[in-house]
């Protein structure tokens, strides 16, 4: 590891604020987070930037429609983006907003440098402009539609400042030649080279038709064109004009979708060259996640949202799927079917099942203490699993070598071959599975004379789990941290250095912890239905919900056990009370719901029928303890879905203490099922 940590700066695009993140945006940010975690585990001092692109005509329109000033509109949207990244566990180290004062200063400074160096002039421009993509479309005729989004173009003429992009044809081509890794993957590189070889037109970088933008100092009403503004955010996030003080510029890696590669590999380096500033080291363009072969977009109504998936399967499942199912760089189709299949096969059955097999055997055969490695020590040194693990680690972090010892490829993580990296780790998982099947520790356990051998086998398996926690951590950080803790290991697995991962690191004697399954298996169809139903609720939120009829005691159906209910202040007439139909119900079955820690799914006999009701009591009542219990049920509530599960009624409970612990009602005398409460 370097003495003073080497710096690594990477970015996602800064996202438009006229919508909220879908799976496409989540994909780029997840990839950035995986690289960030990986680089930290290789000893780098990493900064990851994401943020919001808040200027332009779309924002003007959206704010007008919402009836609020632009500044208020974008502040709300930026908060929502930031909050979602936080919720998903992929927060930025630097969250940059293009309305930040530091950013405004940086854009004006960059313009000044370009102008002083003779690369800016004033002119007129008439062209066909797509207001949705914020771009003039070269070669389009009036009346054409945008080739990217298909929506009508507008003819725009205005006085602009122009950037002399045409002067950069040769410098750019030279730059690409000298830095063959600048544009990745190679197919994109070739595309861009032919585009630049075809000649570059000067670029308009200001507007007078837009009000909501960064002013060009002394040249009002000119405001900066969206790409001159947006791209500069990468630099403002790490110090702007004072970038040298922080030491993160030039960026090591800009991650972008293929839709915006040209802006990043032609305009952006040209702006920086014109200002005589350092140019980023690499731009990596990934493909799109498609829905039914079309790019996801709000206007097409085919967006997939991250939150419902995370609620149902967990964030690690989403991360794993995004990186495992599609080769990074290519397009891929998104389908819930493929997602849930991967979840059950690779996570629940693969890693989850291996972990629970090994931990259960250590629990049962060694009182929960990891057995010590073979007394002679030879077993560990020559372990087959150990050498496989070392090989996997090498492929992930170093790459392949030819016979002369020269590297032929970079490590899978370093070259962003995530699918290949995961394939290697999962092959190792099945190797450990096969090892157990072969050694049959459950048979060894029956023969006291084979105790040493049994210890060896379970030690090896536990050591494999420890290695997997380290190697897979960048992609599935939550599950690997839990697994790390289950193995009795202290601290944060993300603080481990991959270079220092060597077979035999478990000492033996660690006290393992039995905690719930890492990835509980889900019913395929039910999982899809629940994800879809949650997505539907998020995309079409119900109009203002009616106030709950019952406030004290608290009802635990529709809203999971609310905090202690405030005293009822407003008086209601008896006719209001009689609208609420409450009956005695008897609980027939009760079970936990995967993806909803607080809810139990109950079936309740209410005399006339058996109802399915969800209750927010899972943290306080064991499901088995509820069977046969009689409770008060509100039976005439409109059915609704909670975490995607249908709930038809509400169980009544008192809300006790400051945390609002739900206590179910009871009856001191025998009451008939179905009897009405009045
Ligand atoms: N604001 C500009 C970028 C400025 S960067 C200086 C922009 N924003 S965006 O909100 O449209 O986000 C674009 C990025 O989101 C894409 O480059 C890509 O990284 C990601 N994706 C959006 N939809 C996507 C898919 N359907 N699939 C994969 N990623 C996509 O463009």
XYZ file of C-alpha atoms and ligand atoms in Angstrom:
709
model
C 0.000 0.000 0.000
C 1.350 3.475 -0.829
C 2.691 5.429 2.174
C 0.597 8.463 1.421
C -2.654 7.280 -0.072
C -2.900 7.781 -3.788
C -5.968 9.773 -4.791
C -8.696 8.485 -7.066
C -11.479 10.736 -8.292
C -14.518 9.358 -10.082
C -17.863 10.793 -11.114
C -21.313 9.845 -12.300
C -23.157 12.230 -14.612
C -25.022 14.927 -12.771
C -28.644 14.068 -13.277
C -31.461 16.262 -14.562
C -33.893 17.428 -11.945
C -37.053 17.071 -13.997
C -37.633 13.555 -12.706
C -36.506 11.135 -10.042
C -33.994 8.315 -10.374
C -34.960 5.132 -12.144
C -32.947 1.964 -12.612
C -30.885 3.535 -15.405
C -29.581 6.330 -13.175
C -29.261 3.925 -10.263
C -27.091 1.711 -12.435
C -24.458 4.386 -13.025
C -24.412 5.414 -9.367
C -24.196 1.784 -8.196
C -21.252 1.158 -10.519
C -19.537 4.272 -9.168
C -20.097 3.033 -5.631
C -18.688 -0.415 -6.462
C -15.546 1.147 -7.911
C -15.257 3.473 -4.930
C -15.450 0.574 -2.474
C -13.050 -1.516 -4.499
C -10.494 1.297 -4.775
C -10.706 1.919 -1.030
C -9.996 -1.763 -0.478
C -6.899 -1.263 -2.621
C -5.645 1.573 -0.450
C -6.778 4.626 -2.427
C -8.123 7.876 -1.073
C -11.308 8.034 -3.159
C -13.791 10.793 -3.865
C -16.969 9.978 -5.749
C -19.090 12.806 -7.078
C -22.663 12.805 -8.202
C -25.175 15.614 -8.244
C -27.907 17.449 -10.066
C -27.988 19.391 -13.329
C -30.456 22.129 -12.496
C -30.523 24.723 -15.268
C -32.305 25.003 -18.581
C -35.637 25.404 -20.187
C -37.061 22.136 -18.897
C -36.645 23.312 -15.329
C -38.195 26.688 -16.167
C -41.216 24.847 -17.536
C -41.494 22.308 -14.740
C -41.276 25.010 -12.074
C -43.906 27.060 -13.841
C -46.194 24.051 -14.010
C -45.658 23.421 -10.299
C -46.331 27.121 -9.611
C -43.101 27.673 -7.690
C -39.903 29.625 -8.364
C -37.184 27.639 -10.155
C -34.872 27.817 -7.144
C -37.486 26.227 -4.926
C -38.299 23.569 -7.479
C -34.688 22.475 -7.967
C -33.912 22.578 -4.247
C -36.725 20.093 -3.612
C -35.655 17.849 -6.448
C -31.993 17.918 -5.432
C -33.035 16.953 -1.906
C -35.054 14.059 -3.249
C -32.144 12.758 -5.362
C -29.712 13.103 -2.510
C -32.121 11.421 -0.087
C -32.680 8.470 -2.387
C -28.941 7.895 -2.872
C -28.555 8.025 0.925
C -31.438 5.609 1.413
C -29.918 3.186 -1.104
C -26.535 3.344 0.633
C -24.772 4.973 -2.331
C -24.280 8.562 -1.164
C -21.887 10.911 -2.916
C -18.716 12.062 -1.207
C -19.347 15.330 -3.036
C -22.896 16.093 -4.112
C -22.656 18.944 -6.581
C -25.573 21.114 -7.643
C -25.210 23.406 -10.635
C -26.912 26.148 -8.641
C -24.182 26.032 -5.959
C -22.297 29.290 -5.759
C -18.941 27.503 -6.079
C -20.100 25.947 -9.288
C -21.331 29.260 -10.674
C -17.916 30.752 -9.924
C -16.126 27.847 -11.599
C -18.163 28.069 -14.812
C -17.540 31.811 -15.069
C -13.838 31.276 -14.417
C -13.552 28.529 -17.056
C -15.284 30.788 -19.594
C -12.903 33.624 -18.773
C -9.872 31.380 -19.328
C -11.209 30.082 -22.659
C -11.971 33.639 -23.774
C -8.580 34.999 -22.688
C -6.910 32.249 -24.652
C -8.820 33.245 -27.793
C -11.273 30.361 -28.071
C -14.528 32.279 -27.634
C -16.297 34.658 -30.055
C -19.752 36.180 -30.516
C -22.016 35.094 -33.389
C -25.508 34.036 -34.402
C -26.917 30.632 -34.546
C -30.081 29.218 -36.051
C -30.770 25.600 -35.629
C -33.127 22.819 -34.718
C -33.080 22.375 -31.000
C -34.394 19.629 -28.772
C -35.559 21.265 -25.594
C -35.837 17.898 -23.868
C -32.243 16.836 -24.483
C -30.931 20.426 -24.391
C -29.049 20.031 -27.637
C -29.076 21.417 -31.144
C -29.447 18.600 -33.636
C -26.963 18.986 -36.491
C -28.373 18.424 -39.982
C -32.014 18.473 -38.819
C -34.650 20.303 -40.860
C -37.517 22.373 -39.418
C -40.357 20.061 -38.487
C -38.076 17.078 -37.785
C -38.284 15.079 -34.629
C -35.384 14.566 -32.276
C -33.433 11.465 -33.343
C -32.787 10.577 -29.702
C -36.109 11.044 -27.973
C -38.463 11.296 -30.945
C -40.085 14.515 -29.785
C -40.535 17.608 -32.062
C -37.548 19.911 -32.531
C -37.839 23.685 -32.294
C -36.175 26.228 -34.625
C -34.057 28.572 -32.539
C -32.080 31.664 -33.698
C -30.144 33.735 -31.265
C -27.005 35.626 -30.495
C -24.561 33.253 -28.887
C -21.053 33.043 -27.685
C -19.270 30.364 -29.631
C -16.511 28.070 -28.547
C -13.930 27.326 -31.240
C -14.338 23.588 -31.141
C -13.079 23.428 -34.736
C -9.578 24.354 -33.493
C -9.437 21.178 -31.448
C -9.777 18.527 -34.113
C -6.049 17.829 -34.255
C -5.307 18.293 -30.534
C -8.130 15.878 -29.700
C -7.056 13.251 -32.225
C -3.492 13.502 -30.929
C -4.757 13.221 -27.407
C -6.793 10.065 -28.158
C -3.741 8.541 -29.832
C -1.464 9.293 -26.902
C -4.045 8.109 -24.380
C -5.613 5.007 -25.905
C -7.461 4.260 -22.665
C -9.138 7.662 -22.511
C -12.364 6.432 -24.132
C -13.702 3.054 -23.080
C -14.915 0.625 -24.280
C -12.954 0.455 -27.545
C -16.043 0.466 -29.761
C -17.000 3.871 -28.372
C -13.460 5.069 -28.866
C -13.595 4.211 -32.559
C -16.962 5.921 -32.904
C -15.643 9.118 -31.372
C -12.449 9.097 -33.415
C -14.425 8.857 -36.661
C -16.769 11.578 -35.473
C -13.866 13.942 -34.768
C -12.107 12.978 -38.011
C -15.291 14.017 -39.817
C -14.651 17.627 -38.721
C -15.825 19.681 -35.753
C -18.144 22.666 -35.915
C -17.860 25.509 -33.449
C -20.204 25.213 -30.558
C -22.645 27.689 -29.153
C -22.081 27.879 -25.407
C -24.469 30.618 -24.291
C -28.147 31.400 -24.704
C -30.244 34.516 -24.584
C -33.569 32.681 -24.873
C -33.235 31.052 -21.471
C -33.491 32.899 -18.212
C -32.761 30.076 -15.774
C -29.017 29.649 -16.163
C -25.660 30.913 -14.948
C -25.134 34.498 -16.181
C -22.164 35.328 -18.373
C -20.610 38.148 -16.318
C -21.054 41.547 -17.953
C -22.896 39.966 -20.907
C -26.422 39.581 -19.551
C -28.916 38.321 -20.750
C -26.453 35.629 -21.907
C -26.519 32.559 -19.732
C -24.363 29.482 -20.188
C -25.470 26.687 -22.462
C -26.266 23.587 -20.516
C -23.216 21.442 -21.405
C -20.646 24.155 -20.685
C -22.374 24.539 -17.347
C -22.982 20.851 -16.563
C -19.603 19.341 -17.449
C -17.820 21.920 -15.331
C -19.566 20.508 -12.259
C -16.963 17.734 -12.137
C -14.308 20.340 -11.522
C -16.341 22.537 -9.159
C -16.997 19.527 -6.930
C -13.297 19.247 -6.089
C -12.297 22.858 -5.623
C -13.037 24.677 -8.907
C -10.426 27.399 -9.466
C -8.598 26.119 -6.380
C -8.573 22.517 -7.584
C -4.834 22.177 -6.961
C -5.286 22.608 -3.226
C -7.493 19.552 -2.969
C -5.456 17.506 -5.385
C -8.200 15.395 -6.979
C -8.162 16.957 -10.443
C -7.836 15.654 -13.143
C -10.556 13.063 -12.621
C -9.467 9.464 -12.947
C -12.786 8.265 -14.269
C -16.007 9.757 -15.614
C -18.727 7.111 -15.777
C -21.439 7.954 -18.287
C -24.198 6.346 -20.282
C -23.515 5.968 -23.989
C -25.993 8.774 -24.726
C -23.623 11.432 -23.441
C -20.230 10.087 -24.464
C -19.659 12.768 -27.122
C -20.111 15.611 -24.686
C -17.592 14.012 -22.332
C -14.928 12.961 -24.816
C -15.064 15.818 -27.336
C -16.464 18.987 -25.752
C -15.147 18.490 -22.245
C -11.474 17.836 -23.047
C -11.616 20.676 -25.615
C -12.954 23.168 -23.020
C -10.208 22.110 -20.621
C -7.471 22.253 -23.254
C -8.647 25.733 -24.243
C -8.366 26.808 -20.616
C -5.008 25.010 -20.316
C -6.309 22.812 -17.530
C -5.579 19.113 -17.043
C -7.845 16.707 -18.922
C -9.525 13.706 -17.209
C -7.826 10.350 -17.531
C -10.719 8.195 -18.622
C -14.349 8.263 -19.727
C -16.205 4.962 -19.558
C -19.530 4.686 -21.391
C -21.882 1.944 -20.370
C -24.947 0.753 -22.214
C -28.592 1.284 -21.434
C -30.986 -0.776 -19.465
C -33.899 -1.256 -21.783
C -37.515 -2.071 -21.086
C -39.056 -4.000 -23.958
C -36.134 -2.953 -26.160
C -36.756 0.789 -25.577
C -34.759 3.174 -23.410
C -36.544 3.845 -20.164
C -38.062 7.250 -19.860
C -40.766 8.899 -17.864
C -42.501 10.098 -20.994
C -42.746 6.533 -22.348
C -44.097 5.357 -19.001
C -41.730 2.373 -18.892
C -39.498 3.270 -15.988
C -38.378 0.760 -13.381
C -37.902 2.244 -9.926
C -35.225 1.110 -7.486
C -37.151 1.445 -4.213
C -39.766 -1.317 -4.683
C -37.035 -3.779 -5.665
C -34.968 -2.821 -2.649
C -37.980 -3.124 -0.341
C -38.660 -6.616 -1.589
C -35.210 -8.118 -2.179
C -32.737 -5.710 -0.594
C -30.212 -3.349 -2.157
C -27.539 -6.032 -2.528
C -29.861 -8.042 -4.745
C -30.372 -5.058 -7.030
C -26.649 -4.287 -7.128
C -25.780 -7.899 -7.831
C -28.324 -8.174 -10.608
C -27.299 -4.936 -12.335
C -23.673 -5.982 -12.432
C -24.060 -9.706 -13.030
C -26.681 -9.854 -15.723
C -25.258 -7.413 -18.242
C -21.716 -7.058 -19.524
C -20.641 -3.589 -18.500
C -20.586 -1.423 -21.608
C -23.380 -3.246 -23.447
C -27.133 -2.693 -23.431
C -29.252 -5.050 -21.396
C -32.905 -5.788 -20.978
C -34.367 -5.280 -17.572
C -36.907 -7.791 -16.388
C -38.292 -8.595 -12.962
C -38.335 -12.213 -13.985
C -34.559 -12.288 -14.539
C -34.014 -10.298 -11.346
C -35.947 -12.692 -9.117
C -34.448 -15.731 -10.845
C -30.943 -14.428 -10.148
C -31.899 -13.608 -6.590
C -33.152 -17.090 -5.819
C -30.444 -18.979 -7.687
C -27.273 -17.019 -6.954
C -28.037 -15.248 -3.692
C -30.585 -17.339 -1.775
C -29.462 -20.761 -3.024
C -25.854 -19.880 -3.811
C -24.164 -17.705 -1.249
C -27.013 -17.624 1.296
C -27.374 -21.373 1.398
C -23.634 -22.010 1.636
C -23.314 -19.565 4.520
C -26.179 -21.081 6.459
C -24.943 -24.672 5.885
C -21.468 -23.893 7.153
C -22.549 -21.755 10.099
C -25.174 -24.260 11.198
C -22.625 -27.084 11.219
C -20.135 -25.010 13.211
C -22.959 -24.237 15.608
C -23.976 -27.865 15.942
C -20.608 -29.631 15.910
C -18.327 -27.059 17.572
C -20.631 -25.122 19.891
C -20.520 -22.126 17.567
C -16.727 -21.672 17.663
C -14.801 -21.744 14.385
C -12.565 -24.819 14.688
C -8.807 -24.239 14.573
C -6.961 -25.079 11.380
C -5.183 -28.412 11.242
C -2.667 -28.832 14.031
C 0.116 -29.676 11.600
C -0.734 -26.543 9.648
C 0.021 -28.351 6.391
C -3.652 -28.581 5.516
C -3.998 -24.833 5.325
C -0.813 -24.235 3.411
C -1.697 -26.759 0.706
C -5.437 -26.291 0.714
C -7.100 -26.706 -2.687
C -9.725 -24.162 -1.759
C -6.950 -21.832 -0.662
C -5.168 -21.979 -3.994
C -8.441 -21.471 -5.877
C -9.226 -18.456 -3.756
C -5.784 -17.011 -4.469
C -6.363 -17.532 -8.180
C -9.757 -15.780 -8.025
C -8.269 -12.894 -6.093
C -5.538 -12.596 -8.708
C -8.030 -12.466 -11.576
C -10.084 -9.821 -9.798
C -7.283 -7.549 -8.724
C -4.277 -8.226 -10.941
C -5.507 -9.778 -14.150
C -3.907 -12.462 -16.269
C -0.207 -12.980 -16.986
C 1.521 -14.657 -19.866
C 4.170 -17.339 -19.464
C 6.928 -14.771 -19.406
C 5.215 -13.147 -16.422
C 3.894 -10.141 -18.342
C 0.367 -8.880 -17.637
C -1.973 -9.584 -20.545
C -5.146 -8.162 -19.035
C -5.969 -5.956 -16.086
C -7.879 -7.315 -13.107
C -11.613 -7.696 -13.607
C -12.466 -5.060 -11.048
C -9.932 -2.597 -12.458
C -11.168 -3.080 -15.994
C -14.810 -2.863 -14.862
C -15.571 -6.448 -15.933
C -18.050 -6.878 -13.134
C -19.975 -9.784 -14.626
C -16.727 -11.713 -15.063
C -15.610 -10.871 -11.517
C -18.874 -12.136 -10.065
C -18.790 -15.232 -12.199
C -15.377 -16.089 -10.745
C -16.527 -15.537 -7.176
C -19.644 -17.612 -7.739
C -17.649 -20.413 -9.322
C -15.611 -20.422 -6.167
C -18.844 -20.633 -4.152
C -19.892 -23.743 -6.037
C -16.435 -25.171 -5.553
C -16.904 -24.797 -1.788
C -20.335 -26.422 -2.117
C -18.797 -29.358 -3.966
C -16.058 -29.624 -1.385
C -18.675 -30.032 1.340
C -20.628 -32.560 -0.692
C -17.439 -34.526 -1.160
C -16.136 -34.337 2.408
C -19.577 -34.853 3.992
C -18.891 -33.168 7.331
C -22.304 -34.359 8.584
C -21.014 -37.932 8.220
C -17.621 -37.119 9.769
C -19.456 -35.697 12.769
C -20.833 -39.156 13.566
C -17.363 -40.632 14.050
C -15.353 -39.217 17.006
C -12.104 -40.506 15.506
C -12.632 -38.140 12.555
C -12.920 -35.047 14.710
C -9.692 -33.472 13.373
C -10.746 -34.005 9.811
C -14.159 -32.503 10.550
C -12.475 -29.476 12.097
C -10.301 -29.066 9.042
C -13.235 -29.222 6.636
C -15.330 -26.691 8.517
C -12.348 -24.422 9.039
C -11.713 -24.427 5.283
C -15.360 -23.679 4.555
C -15.459 -20.824 7.064
C -12.223 -19.413 5.673
C -13.790 -19.550 2.214
C -16.738 -17.526 3.509
C -14.369 -14.958 4.984
C -12.569 -14.625 1.646
C -15.843 -14.308 -0.227
C -16.886 -11.506 2.151
C -13.795 -9.552 1.178
C -13.848 -10.279 -2.551
C -17.560 -9.665 -3.073
C -17.791 -6.709 -0.706
C -17.645 -3.978 -3.373
C -20.755 -5.430 -5.045
C -22.800 -6.723 -2.096
C -21.596 -4.596 0.823
C -24.482 -5.253 3.210
C -24.605 -9.029 3.008
C -20.819 -9.375 3.189
C -20.723 -7.170 6.285
C -23.394 -9.335 7.906
C -21.502 -12.485 6.947
C -18.303 -10.992 8.352
C -20.092 -10.393 11.654
C -21.632 -13.878 11.627
C -18.117 -15.317 11.366
C -17.285 -13.509 14.595
C -14.946 -11.064 12.839
C -14.712 -7.530 14.196
C -15.009 -4.194 12.403
C -15.815 -3.215 8.895
C -15.059 -5.620 6.066
C -14.750 -2.601 3.747
C -11.636 -1.601 5.677
C -9.885 -4.833 4.694
C -7.224 -4.514 2.024
C -7.724 -6.959 -0.838
C -3.958 -7.251 -1.312
C -3.675 -8.535 2.217
C -6.285 -11.248 1.802
C -4.388 -14.473 2.339
C -5.694 -17.958 2.951
C -5.528 -18.889 6.618
C -6.520 -15.523 8.061
C -9.163 -17.028 10.319
C -7.457 -18.037 13.528
C -10.053 -20.448 14.821
C -11.993 -19.864 18.017
C -14.087 -17.033 16.580
C -17.584 -17.135 18.048
C -20.057 -17.286 15.181
C -23.427 -15.604 15.392
C -26.656 -17.176 14.315
C -28.709 -14.465 12.637
C -31.500 -14.678 10.075
C -30.742 -15.919 6.560
C -28.624 -13.610 4.403
C -30.992 -13.883 1.447
C -34.303 -15.568 2.332
C -35.761 -17.441 -0.635
C -38.801 -15.766 -2.172
C -41.729 -17.118 -4.101
C -40.995 -16.096 -7.691
C -44.442 -14.980 -8.780
C -45.377 -13.382 -5.492
C -42.141 -11.378 -5.422
C -42.749 -9.997 -8.905
C -46.337 -9.100 -8.098
C -45.317 -7.312 -4.936
C -42.551 -5.344 -6.633
C -44.943 -4.326 -9.397
C -47.601 -3.345 -6.952
C -45.186 -1.188 -4.907
C -43.904 0.415 -8.111
C -47.430 1.154 -9.155
C -48.138 2.830 -5.824
C -44.984 4.932 -6.096
C -45.700 5.999 -9.665
C -49.388 6.687 -9.034
C -49.587 7.694 -5.391
C -53.100 7.483 -3.970
C -54.771 10.877 -3.666
C -54.621 12.270 -0.098
C -55.519 9.325 2.136
C -58.592 9.809 4.324
C -57.837 10.416 7.991
C -57.854 7.154 9.962
C -61.225 6.507 11.606
C -59.692 5.059 14.722
C -56.968 6.981 16.472
C -56.804 5.475 19.944
C -56.431 2.584 20.396
C -54.127 2.598 17.411
C -55.050 0.422 14.492
C -52.133 -1.636 13.262
C -53.271 -2.502 9.781
C -52.929 0.270 7.272
C -50.116 2.212 8.851
C -47.545 0.172 10.712
C -47.981 0.872 14.429
C -47.927 4.636 14.501
C -46.222 6.393 17.395
C -48.303 7.040 20.507
C -51.516 8.545 19.248
C -52.232 12.136 20.210
C -55.269 12.729 22.397
C -58.447 12.922 20.366
C -59.432 16.558 20.263
C -62.201 16.871 17.712
C -65.576 15.419 18.839
C -67.449 13.166 16.457
C -71.105 12.203 16.475
C -72.288 8.643 17.095
C -73.226 8.410 13.412
C -69.505 8.842 12.580
C -68.514 6.137 15.043
C -71.062 3.665 13.709
C -69.501 3.989 10.274
C -66.597 1.956 11.611
C -67.517 -1.704 11.673
C -65.424 -3.593 14.224
C -65.777 -7.290 14.870
C -64.145 -10.030 16.862
C -61.739 -11.936 14.642
C -59.687 -15.026 15.312
C -56.181 -15.308 13.917
C -55.766 -18.492 11.908
C -52.284 -18.111 10.449
C -49.464 -15.637 10.890
C -46.208 -15.287 8.980
C -43.372 -12.862 8.410
C -43.129 -11.057 5.092
C -39.830 -11.060 3.214
C -38.832 -7.472 2.587
C -41.105 -5.983 5.248
C -39.476 -6.280 8.681
C -42.347 -4.668 10.535
C -45.292 -6.467 9.000
C -46.942 -9.793 9.711
C -49.317 -11.366 7.214
C -52.320 -12.775 9.060
C -55.378 -14.673 8.022
C -58.268 -13.831 10.292
C -61.658 -15.464 10.653
C -64.243 -12.684 11.090
C -67.263 -14.954 11.280
C -68.545 -14.472 7.771
C -65.275 -15.031 5.959
C -61.519 -15.434 6.336
C -59.587 -12.281 5.560
C -55.924 -11.569 4.822
C -54.736 -8.657 6.946
C -51.256 -7.160 7.355
C -50.376 -5.801 10.779
C -47.358 -3.728 11.788
C -46.567 -5.849 14.824
C -43.746 -8.106 13.606
C -41.193 -6.541 15.926
C -43.307 -7.217 18.998
C -45.189 -10.494 18.406
C -43.842 -13.868 17.314
C -46.119 -15.177 14.570
C -46.682 -18.552 16.302
C -47.866 -16.855 19.504
C -50.789 -15.306 17.644
C -52.496 -18.390 16.260
C -55.964 -18.814 17.766
C -55.921 -15.413 19.430
C -59.083 -13.310 19.329
C -58.633 -9.661 18.382
C -60.715 -6.646 17.387
C -60.774 -6.085 13.630
C -61.984 -3.102 11.600
C -63.699 -4.996 8.811
C -65.094 -2.277 6.561
C -61.881 -0.533 5.587
C -61.158 -0.380 1.882
C -58.534 -3.031 1.048
C -55.042 -1.767 0.233
C -51.578 -3.064 -0.381
C -48.799 -2.767 2.163
C -45.315 -3.440 0.798
C -47.116 -5.036 -2.087
C -49.191 -7.426 0.059
C -52.979 -7.125 0.030
C -54.465 -6.144 3.403
C -58.199 -6.337 3.831
C -59.028 -4.879 7.231
C -57.185 -3.653 10.280
C -56.269 -5.203 13.621
C -56.822 -2.874 16.579
C -54.094 -2.386 19.170
C -53.197 0.072 21.885
C -50.142 2.182 21.240
C -47.962 2.093 24.334
C -44.963 4.158 25.386
C -42.992 6.722 23.461
C -42.080 4.254 20.697
C -45.753 3.333 20.221
C -45.392 -0.378 20.973
C -48.559 -2.085 19.737
C -50.469 -4.129 22.323
C -53.298 -6.199 20.881
C -56.751 -6.003 22.422
C -58.035 -9.014 24.344
C -61.329 -10.218 25.850
C -61.680 -11.472 29.396
C -64.701 -13.568 28.564
C -65.435 -16.009 25.819
C -66.627 -14.030 22.790
C -68.017 -15.354 19.588
C -65.999 -14.892 16.408
C -67.732 -12.253 14.276
C -69.427 -10.465 17.230
C -69.691 -6.733 16.538
C -67.927 -4.214 18.800
C -70.101 -1.240 19.592
N -27.575 16.063 -17.011
C -27.050 15.264 -18.042
C -25.643 14.825 -17.742
C -24.691 15.899 -17.453
S -23.168 15.281 -16.976
C -22.171 16.569 -16.935
C -27.924 14.031 -18.244
N -28.703 13.676 -17.210
S -29.705 12.445 -17.158
O -30.490 12.622 -15.969
O -30.397 12.299 -18.386
O -28.833 11.201 -16.828
C -28.092 10.614 -17.788
C -27.363 9.397 -17.255
O -28.236 8.518 -16.532
C -26.873 8.570 -18.407
O -25.674 9.033 -18.923
C -26.713 7.240 -17.746
O -25.539 7.271 -16.980
C -27.928 7.179 -16.842
N -29.075 6.567 -17.523
C -30.297 7.128 -17.760
N -31.100 6.215 -18.343
C -30.453 5.062 -18.499
C -30.820 3.751 -18.871
N -32.015 3.429 -19.293
N -29.887 2.778 -18.726
C -28.646 3.029 -18.184
N -28.296 4.236 -17.835
C -29.066 5.327 -18.163
O -27.853 13.420 -19.290
